[in-house]
Every structure is written in structure tokens, then in C-alpha cells.
Coordinates of N, CA, C and O in Angstrom, one line a residue:
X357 N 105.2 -18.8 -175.3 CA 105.5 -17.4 -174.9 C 105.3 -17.3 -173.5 O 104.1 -17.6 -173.1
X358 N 106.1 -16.8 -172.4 CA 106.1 -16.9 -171.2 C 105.7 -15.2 -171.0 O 106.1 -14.2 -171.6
X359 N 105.0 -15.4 -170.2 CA 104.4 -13.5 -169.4 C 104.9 -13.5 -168.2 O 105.1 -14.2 -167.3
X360 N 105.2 -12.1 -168.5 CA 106.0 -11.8 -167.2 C 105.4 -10.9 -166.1 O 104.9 -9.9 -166.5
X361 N 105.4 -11.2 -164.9 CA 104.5 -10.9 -163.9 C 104.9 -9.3 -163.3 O 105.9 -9.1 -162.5
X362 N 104.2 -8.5 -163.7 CA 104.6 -7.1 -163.2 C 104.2 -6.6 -161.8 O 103.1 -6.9 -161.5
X363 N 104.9 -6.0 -161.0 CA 104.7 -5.3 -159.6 C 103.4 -4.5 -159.8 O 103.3 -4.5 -161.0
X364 N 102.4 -3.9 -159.3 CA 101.6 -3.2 -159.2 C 102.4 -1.8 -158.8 O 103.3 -1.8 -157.9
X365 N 102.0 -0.7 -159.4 CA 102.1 0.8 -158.9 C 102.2 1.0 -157.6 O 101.1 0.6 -157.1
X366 N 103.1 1.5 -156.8 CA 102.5 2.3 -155.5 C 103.9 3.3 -155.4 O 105.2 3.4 -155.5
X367 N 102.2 4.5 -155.2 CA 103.0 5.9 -155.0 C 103.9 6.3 -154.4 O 103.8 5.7 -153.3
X368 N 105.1 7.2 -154.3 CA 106.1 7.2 -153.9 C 106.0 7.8 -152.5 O 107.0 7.7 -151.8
X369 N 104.9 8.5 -151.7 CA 104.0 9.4 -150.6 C 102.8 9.2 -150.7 O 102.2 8.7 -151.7
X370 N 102.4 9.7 -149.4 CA 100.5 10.0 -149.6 C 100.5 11.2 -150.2 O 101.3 12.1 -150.2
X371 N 99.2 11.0 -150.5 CA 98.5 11.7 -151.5 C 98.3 12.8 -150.6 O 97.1 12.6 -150.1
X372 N 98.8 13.8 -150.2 CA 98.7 14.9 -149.4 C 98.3 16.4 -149.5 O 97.6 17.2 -148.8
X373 N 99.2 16.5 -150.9 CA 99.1 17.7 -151.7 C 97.2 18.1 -152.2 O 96.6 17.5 -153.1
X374 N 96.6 19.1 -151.6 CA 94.9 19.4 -152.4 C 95.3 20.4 -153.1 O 96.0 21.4 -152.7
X375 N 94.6 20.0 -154.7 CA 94.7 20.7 -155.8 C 93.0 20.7 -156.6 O 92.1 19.8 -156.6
X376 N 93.0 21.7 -157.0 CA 92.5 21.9 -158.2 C 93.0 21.8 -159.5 O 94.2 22.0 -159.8
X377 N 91.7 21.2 -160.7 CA 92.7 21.3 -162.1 C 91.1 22.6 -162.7 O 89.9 22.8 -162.6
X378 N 92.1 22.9 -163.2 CA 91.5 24.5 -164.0 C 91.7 23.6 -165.9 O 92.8 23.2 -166.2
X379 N 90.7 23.5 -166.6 CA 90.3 23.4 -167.6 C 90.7 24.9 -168.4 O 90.8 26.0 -167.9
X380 N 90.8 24.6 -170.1 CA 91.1 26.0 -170.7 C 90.0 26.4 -171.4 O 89.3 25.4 -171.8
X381 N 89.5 27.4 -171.8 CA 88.7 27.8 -173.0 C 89.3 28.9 -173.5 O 89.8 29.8 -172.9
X382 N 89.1 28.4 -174.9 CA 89.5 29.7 -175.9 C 88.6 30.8 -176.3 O 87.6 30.5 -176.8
X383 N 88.8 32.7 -176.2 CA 87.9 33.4 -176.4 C 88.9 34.3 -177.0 O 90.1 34.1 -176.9
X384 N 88.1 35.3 -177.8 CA 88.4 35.9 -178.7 C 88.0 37.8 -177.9 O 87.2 38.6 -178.2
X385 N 88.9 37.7 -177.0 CA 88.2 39.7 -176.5 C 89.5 40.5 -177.5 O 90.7 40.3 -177.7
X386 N 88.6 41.6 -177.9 CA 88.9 42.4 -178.7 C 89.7 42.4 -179.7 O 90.4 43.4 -179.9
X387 N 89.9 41.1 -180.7 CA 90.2 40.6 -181.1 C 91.4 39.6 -181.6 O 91.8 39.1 -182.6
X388 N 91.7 39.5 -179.8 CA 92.9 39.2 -179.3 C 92.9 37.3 -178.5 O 93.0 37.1 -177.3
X389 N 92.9 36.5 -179.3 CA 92.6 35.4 -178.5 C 93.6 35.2 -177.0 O 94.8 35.2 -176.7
X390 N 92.4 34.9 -176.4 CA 92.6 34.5 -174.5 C 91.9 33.2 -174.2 O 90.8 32.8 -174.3
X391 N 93.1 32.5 -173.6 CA 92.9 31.4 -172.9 C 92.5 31.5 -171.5 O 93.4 31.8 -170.8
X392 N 91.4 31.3 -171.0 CA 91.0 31.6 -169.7 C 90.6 30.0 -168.9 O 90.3 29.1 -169.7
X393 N 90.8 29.8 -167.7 CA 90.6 28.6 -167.0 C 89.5 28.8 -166.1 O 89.4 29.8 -165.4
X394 N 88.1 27.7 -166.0 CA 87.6 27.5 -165.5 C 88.2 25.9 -164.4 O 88.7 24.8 -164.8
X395 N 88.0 26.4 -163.0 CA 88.2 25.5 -162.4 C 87.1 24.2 -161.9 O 85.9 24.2 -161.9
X396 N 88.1 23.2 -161.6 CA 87.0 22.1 -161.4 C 86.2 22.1 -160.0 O 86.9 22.7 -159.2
X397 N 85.1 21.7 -159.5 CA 84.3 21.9 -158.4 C 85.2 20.6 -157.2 O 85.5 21.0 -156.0
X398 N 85.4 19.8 -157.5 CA 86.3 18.9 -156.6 C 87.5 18.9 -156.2 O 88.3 18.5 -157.1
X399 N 88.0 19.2 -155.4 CA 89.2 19.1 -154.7 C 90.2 17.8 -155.0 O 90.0 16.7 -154.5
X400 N 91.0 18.0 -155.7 CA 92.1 16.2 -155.9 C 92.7 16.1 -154.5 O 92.3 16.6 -153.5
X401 N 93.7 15.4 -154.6 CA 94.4 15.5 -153.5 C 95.7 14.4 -154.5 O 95.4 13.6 -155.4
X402 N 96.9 14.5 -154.2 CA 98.4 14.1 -154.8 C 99.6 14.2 -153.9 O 99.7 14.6 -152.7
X403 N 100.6 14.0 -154.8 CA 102.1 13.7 -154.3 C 102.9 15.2 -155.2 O 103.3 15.3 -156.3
X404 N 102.8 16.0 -154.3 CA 103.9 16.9 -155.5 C 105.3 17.3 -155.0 O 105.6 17.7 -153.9
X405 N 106.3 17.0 -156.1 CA 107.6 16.6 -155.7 C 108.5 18.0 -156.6 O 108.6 18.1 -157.8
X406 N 109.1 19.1 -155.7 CA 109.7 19.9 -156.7 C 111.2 19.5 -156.7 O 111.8 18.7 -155.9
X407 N 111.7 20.3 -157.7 CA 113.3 20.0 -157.8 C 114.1 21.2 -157.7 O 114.8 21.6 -158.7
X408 N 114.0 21.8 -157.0 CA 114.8 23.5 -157.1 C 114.7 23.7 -158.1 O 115.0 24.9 -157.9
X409 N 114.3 23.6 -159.7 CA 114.1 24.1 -160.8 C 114.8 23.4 -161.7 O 115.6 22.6 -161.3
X410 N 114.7 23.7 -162.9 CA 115.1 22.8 -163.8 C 116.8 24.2 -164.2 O 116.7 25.4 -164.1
X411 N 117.7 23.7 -164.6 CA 118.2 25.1 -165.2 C 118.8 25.3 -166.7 O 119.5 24.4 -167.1
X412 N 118.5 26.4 -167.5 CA 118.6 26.5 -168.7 C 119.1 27.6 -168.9 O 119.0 28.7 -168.3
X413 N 120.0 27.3 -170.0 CA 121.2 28.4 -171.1 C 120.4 28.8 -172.4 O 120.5 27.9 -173.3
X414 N 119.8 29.7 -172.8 CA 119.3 30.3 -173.8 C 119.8 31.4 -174.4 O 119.9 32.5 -173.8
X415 N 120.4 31.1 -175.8 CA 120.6 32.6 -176.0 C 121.8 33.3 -174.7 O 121.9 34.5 -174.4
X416 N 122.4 32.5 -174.4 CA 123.3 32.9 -173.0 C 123.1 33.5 -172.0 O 123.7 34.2 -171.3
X417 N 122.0 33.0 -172.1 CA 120.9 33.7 -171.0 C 120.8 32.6 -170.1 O 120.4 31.5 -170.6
X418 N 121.3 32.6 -168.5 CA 120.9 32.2 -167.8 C 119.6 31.9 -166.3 O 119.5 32.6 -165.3
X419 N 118.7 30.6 -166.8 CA 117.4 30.8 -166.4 C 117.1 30.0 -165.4 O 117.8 29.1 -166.0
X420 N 116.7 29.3 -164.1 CA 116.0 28.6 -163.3 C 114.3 28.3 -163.3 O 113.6 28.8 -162.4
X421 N 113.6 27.5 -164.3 CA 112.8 26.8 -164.3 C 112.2 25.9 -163.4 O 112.6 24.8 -163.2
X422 N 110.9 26.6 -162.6 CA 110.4 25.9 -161.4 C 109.6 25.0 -161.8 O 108.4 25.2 -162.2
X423 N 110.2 23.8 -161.9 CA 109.4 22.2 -162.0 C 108.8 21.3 -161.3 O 109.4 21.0 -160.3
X424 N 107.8 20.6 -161.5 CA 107.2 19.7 -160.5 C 106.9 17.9 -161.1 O 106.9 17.5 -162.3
X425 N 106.8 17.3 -160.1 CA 106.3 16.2 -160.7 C 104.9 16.1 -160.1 O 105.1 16.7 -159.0
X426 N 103.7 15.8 -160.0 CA 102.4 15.2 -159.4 C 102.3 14.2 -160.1 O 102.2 14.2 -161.3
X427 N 102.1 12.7 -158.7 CA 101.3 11.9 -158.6 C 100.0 12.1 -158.1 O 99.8 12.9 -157.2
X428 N 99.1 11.6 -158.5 CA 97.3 11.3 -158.3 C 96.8 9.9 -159.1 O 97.2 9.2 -160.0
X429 N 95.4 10.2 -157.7 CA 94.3 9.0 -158.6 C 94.4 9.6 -160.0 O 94.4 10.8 -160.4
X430 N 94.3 8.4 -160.9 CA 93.9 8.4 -162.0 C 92.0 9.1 -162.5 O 90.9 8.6 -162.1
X431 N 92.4 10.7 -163.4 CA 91.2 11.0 -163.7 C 91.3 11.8 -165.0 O 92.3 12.5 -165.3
X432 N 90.5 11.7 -165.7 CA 90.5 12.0 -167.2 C 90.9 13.3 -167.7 O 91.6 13.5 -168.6
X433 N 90.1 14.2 -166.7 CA 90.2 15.2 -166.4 C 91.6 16.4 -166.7 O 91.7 17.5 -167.3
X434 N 92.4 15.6 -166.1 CA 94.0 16.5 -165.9 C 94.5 16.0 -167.5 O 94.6 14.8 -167.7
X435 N 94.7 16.8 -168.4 CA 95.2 16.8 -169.2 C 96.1 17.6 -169.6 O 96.3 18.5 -168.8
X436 N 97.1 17.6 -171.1 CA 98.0 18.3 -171.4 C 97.7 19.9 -171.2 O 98.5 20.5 -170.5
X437 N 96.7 20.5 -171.8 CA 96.7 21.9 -171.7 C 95.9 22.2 -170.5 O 95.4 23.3 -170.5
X438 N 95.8 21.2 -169.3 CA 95.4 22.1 -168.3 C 96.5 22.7 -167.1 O 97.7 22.6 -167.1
X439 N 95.8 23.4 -166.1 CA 96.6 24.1 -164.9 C 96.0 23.3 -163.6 O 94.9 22.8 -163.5
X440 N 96.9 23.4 -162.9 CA 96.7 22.8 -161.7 C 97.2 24.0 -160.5 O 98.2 24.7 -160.7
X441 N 96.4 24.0 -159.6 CA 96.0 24.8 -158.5 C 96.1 24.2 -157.3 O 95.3 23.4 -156.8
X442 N 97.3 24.7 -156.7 CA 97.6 24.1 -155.3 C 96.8 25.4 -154.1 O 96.8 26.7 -154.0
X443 N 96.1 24.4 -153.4 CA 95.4 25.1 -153.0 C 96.1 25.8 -151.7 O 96.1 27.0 -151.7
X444 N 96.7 25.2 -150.7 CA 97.7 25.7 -149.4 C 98.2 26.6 -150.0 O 97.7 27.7 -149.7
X445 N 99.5 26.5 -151.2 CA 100.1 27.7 -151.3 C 99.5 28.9 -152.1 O 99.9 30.0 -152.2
X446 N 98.5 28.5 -152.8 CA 97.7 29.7 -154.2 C 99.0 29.5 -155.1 O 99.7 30.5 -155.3
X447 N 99.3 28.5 -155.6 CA 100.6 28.5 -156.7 C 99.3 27.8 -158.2 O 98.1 27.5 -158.0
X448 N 100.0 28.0 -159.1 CA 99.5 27.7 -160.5 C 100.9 27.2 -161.0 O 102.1 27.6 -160.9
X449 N 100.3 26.0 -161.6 CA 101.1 25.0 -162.5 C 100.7 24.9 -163.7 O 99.5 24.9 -163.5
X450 N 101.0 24.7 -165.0 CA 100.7 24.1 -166.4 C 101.5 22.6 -166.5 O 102.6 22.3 -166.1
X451 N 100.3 21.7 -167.3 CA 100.9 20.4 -167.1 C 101.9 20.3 -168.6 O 101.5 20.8 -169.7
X452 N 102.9 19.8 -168.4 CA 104.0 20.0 -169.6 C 104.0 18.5 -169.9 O 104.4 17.6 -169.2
X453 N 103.3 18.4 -171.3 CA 103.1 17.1 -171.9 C 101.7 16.4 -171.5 O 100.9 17.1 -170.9
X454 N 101.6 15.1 -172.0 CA 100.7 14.8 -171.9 C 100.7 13.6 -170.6 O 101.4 12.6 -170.6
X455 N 99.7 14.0 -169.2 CA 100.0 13.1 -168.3 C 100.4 11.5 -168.7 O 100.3 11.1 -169.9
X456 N 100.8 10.6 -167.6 CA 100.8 9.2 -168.0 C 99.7 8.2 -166.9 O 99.6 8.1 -165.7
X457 N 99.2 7.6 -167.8 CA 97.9 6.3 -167.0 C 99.6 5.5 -166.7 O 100.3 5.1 -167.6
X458 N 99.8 5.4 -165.5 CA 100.6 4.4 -165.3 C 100.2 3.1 -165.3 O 99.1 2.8 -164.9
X459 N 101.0 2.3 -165.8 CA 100.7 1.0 -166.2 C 99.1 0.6 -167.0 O 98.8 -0.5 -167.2
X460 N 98.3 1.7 -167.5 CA 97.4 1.9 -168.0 C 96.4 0.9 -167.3 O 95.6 0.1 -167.7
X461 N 96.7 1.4 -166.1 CA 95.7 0.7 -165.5 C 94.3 1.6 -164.8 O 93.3 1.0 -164.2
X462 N 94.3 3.1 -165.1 CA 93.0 3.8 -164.8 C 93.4 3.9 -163.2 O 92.3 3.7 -162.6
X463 N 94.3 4.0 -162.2 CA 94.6 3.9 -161.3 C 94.9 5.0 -160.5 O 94.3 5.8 -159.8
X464 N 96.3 4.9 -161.1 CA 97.3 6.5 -160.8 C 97.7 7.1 -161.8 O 97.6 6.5 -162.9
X465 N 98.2 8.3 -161.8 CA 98.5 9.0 -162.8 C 100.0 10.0 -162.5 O 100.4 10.2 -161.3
X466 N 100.5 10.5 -163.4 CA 102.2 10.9 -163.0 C 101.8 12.5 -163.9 O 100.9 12.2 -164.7
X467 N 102.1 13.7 -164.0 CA 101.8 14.6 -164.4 C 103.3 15.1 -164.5 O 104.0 14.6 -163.7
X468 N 103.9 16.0 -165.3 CA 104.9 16.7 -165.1 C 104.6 18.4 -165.3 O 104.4 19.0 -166.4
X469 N 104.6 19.1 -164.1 CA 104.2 20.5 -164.2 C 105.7 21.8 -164.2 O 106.8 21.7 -163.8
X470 N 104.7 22.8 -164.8 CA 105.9 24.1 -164.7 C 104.9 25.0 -163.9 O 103.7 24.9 -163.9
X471 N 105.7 26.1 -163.3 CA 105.5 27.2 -162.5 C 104.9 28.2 -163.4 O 105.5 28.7 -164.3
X472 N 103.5 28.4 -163.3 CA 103.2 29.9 -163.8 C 103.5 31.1 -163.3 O 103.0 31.4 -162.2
X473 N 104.4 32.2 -163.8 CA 104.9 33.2 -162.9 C 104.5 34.3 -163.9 O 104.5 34.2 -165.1
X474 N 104.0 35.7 -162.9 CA 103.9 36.8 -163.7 C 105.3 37.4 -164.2 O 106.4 36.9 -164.0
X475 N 105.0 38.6 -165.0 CA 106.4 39.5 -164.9 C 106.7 39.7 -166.6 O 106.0 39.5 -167.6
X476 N 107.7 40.1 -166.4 CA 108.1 40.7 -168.0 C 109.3 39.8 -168.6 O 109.8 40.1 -169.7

């Protein structure tokens, strides 16, 4: 059986982007469960790449979905239900899915995020 010799990862930019990841907890006020985010004490730093939005037909409803991609060092930390916090602009992201260990190598990592937006 012959192995085949793979490229090593390298990111598509520097790592330029500083973020926070905000962690969730679950609480129960007035008997109304709330997810609230505590953030993490370290500053990351990544690649964040947007696409003018994603666009979607619902119900014939026409929508523009603000999407992102982030690259980063690989850290255990950034998971599916967390938020990420760009710190230059004060924007809030939710990570959509569960990140990827590229090449599972504990290295880098690929996140795919959406826009948290207030409103009705």
C-alpha cells in the first residue's frame, strides 16, 4: 500500500483579524431560559473573509445573510455554540457548525460564522 504525501496547511492571509470567543451559559431568569456569553480573557488573532452575504428565498421572502469564514490557530476553545467578537469593528458572530482541526493536525482551524443582528 503506497502513502501519499500531503501539502501542509497554510493560511490563505495573516492572521490579522483580533477577536474574542464568548463561551455560552444556560440560565433560567424568570422562568424564561437565556443564553448569555461570557467572554474569553485572551485576544485570538485570524483571517476573516466575508462574502456580501449569503442570499435566501423563504416563504418568498427575500433575505441577505451576513456570512463569514475565520481562519485561526487551532484552539479548543471556539466551538459550535460559541460567538466570536471582532474586536475593531464591535461586530458579534455565531459559529455555524462545528469548526474544522484542519488536517487534524491541532494547528489551524476554519470556523464558518453568521452575523448577529438586533431587530424584529
Amino acid at each position: 500500500m503506497a502513502y501519499v504525501s500531503v501539502k501542509p496547511y497554510k493560511p490563505s492571509a495573516p492572521f490579522s483579524v483580533p477577536f474574542k470567543i464568548g463561551t455560552p451559559t444556560n440560565e433560567t431568569l424568570k422562568g424564561v431560559p437565556t443564553k448569555t456569553y461570557t467572554e474569553s480573557e485572551p485576544v485570538y488573532f485570524g483571517n476573516l473573509r466575508t462574502f456580501l452575504g449569503t442570499e435566501s428565498v423563504k416563504d418568498g421572502l427575500y433575505s441577505v445573510i451576513d456570512t463569514a469564514t475565520l481562519e485561526t490557530w487551532y484552539t479548543p476553545e471556539l466551538k459550535a455554540d460559541c460567538r466570536v467578537h471582532l474586536l475593531e469593528s464591535d461586530e458579534f458572530y455565531e459559529v455555524v457548525g462545528t469548526p474544522e482541526d484542519i488536517q487534524k493536525r491541532h494547528q489551524y482551524m476554519k470556523a464558518r460564522l453568521q452575523a448577529v443582528k438586533g431587530g424584529a
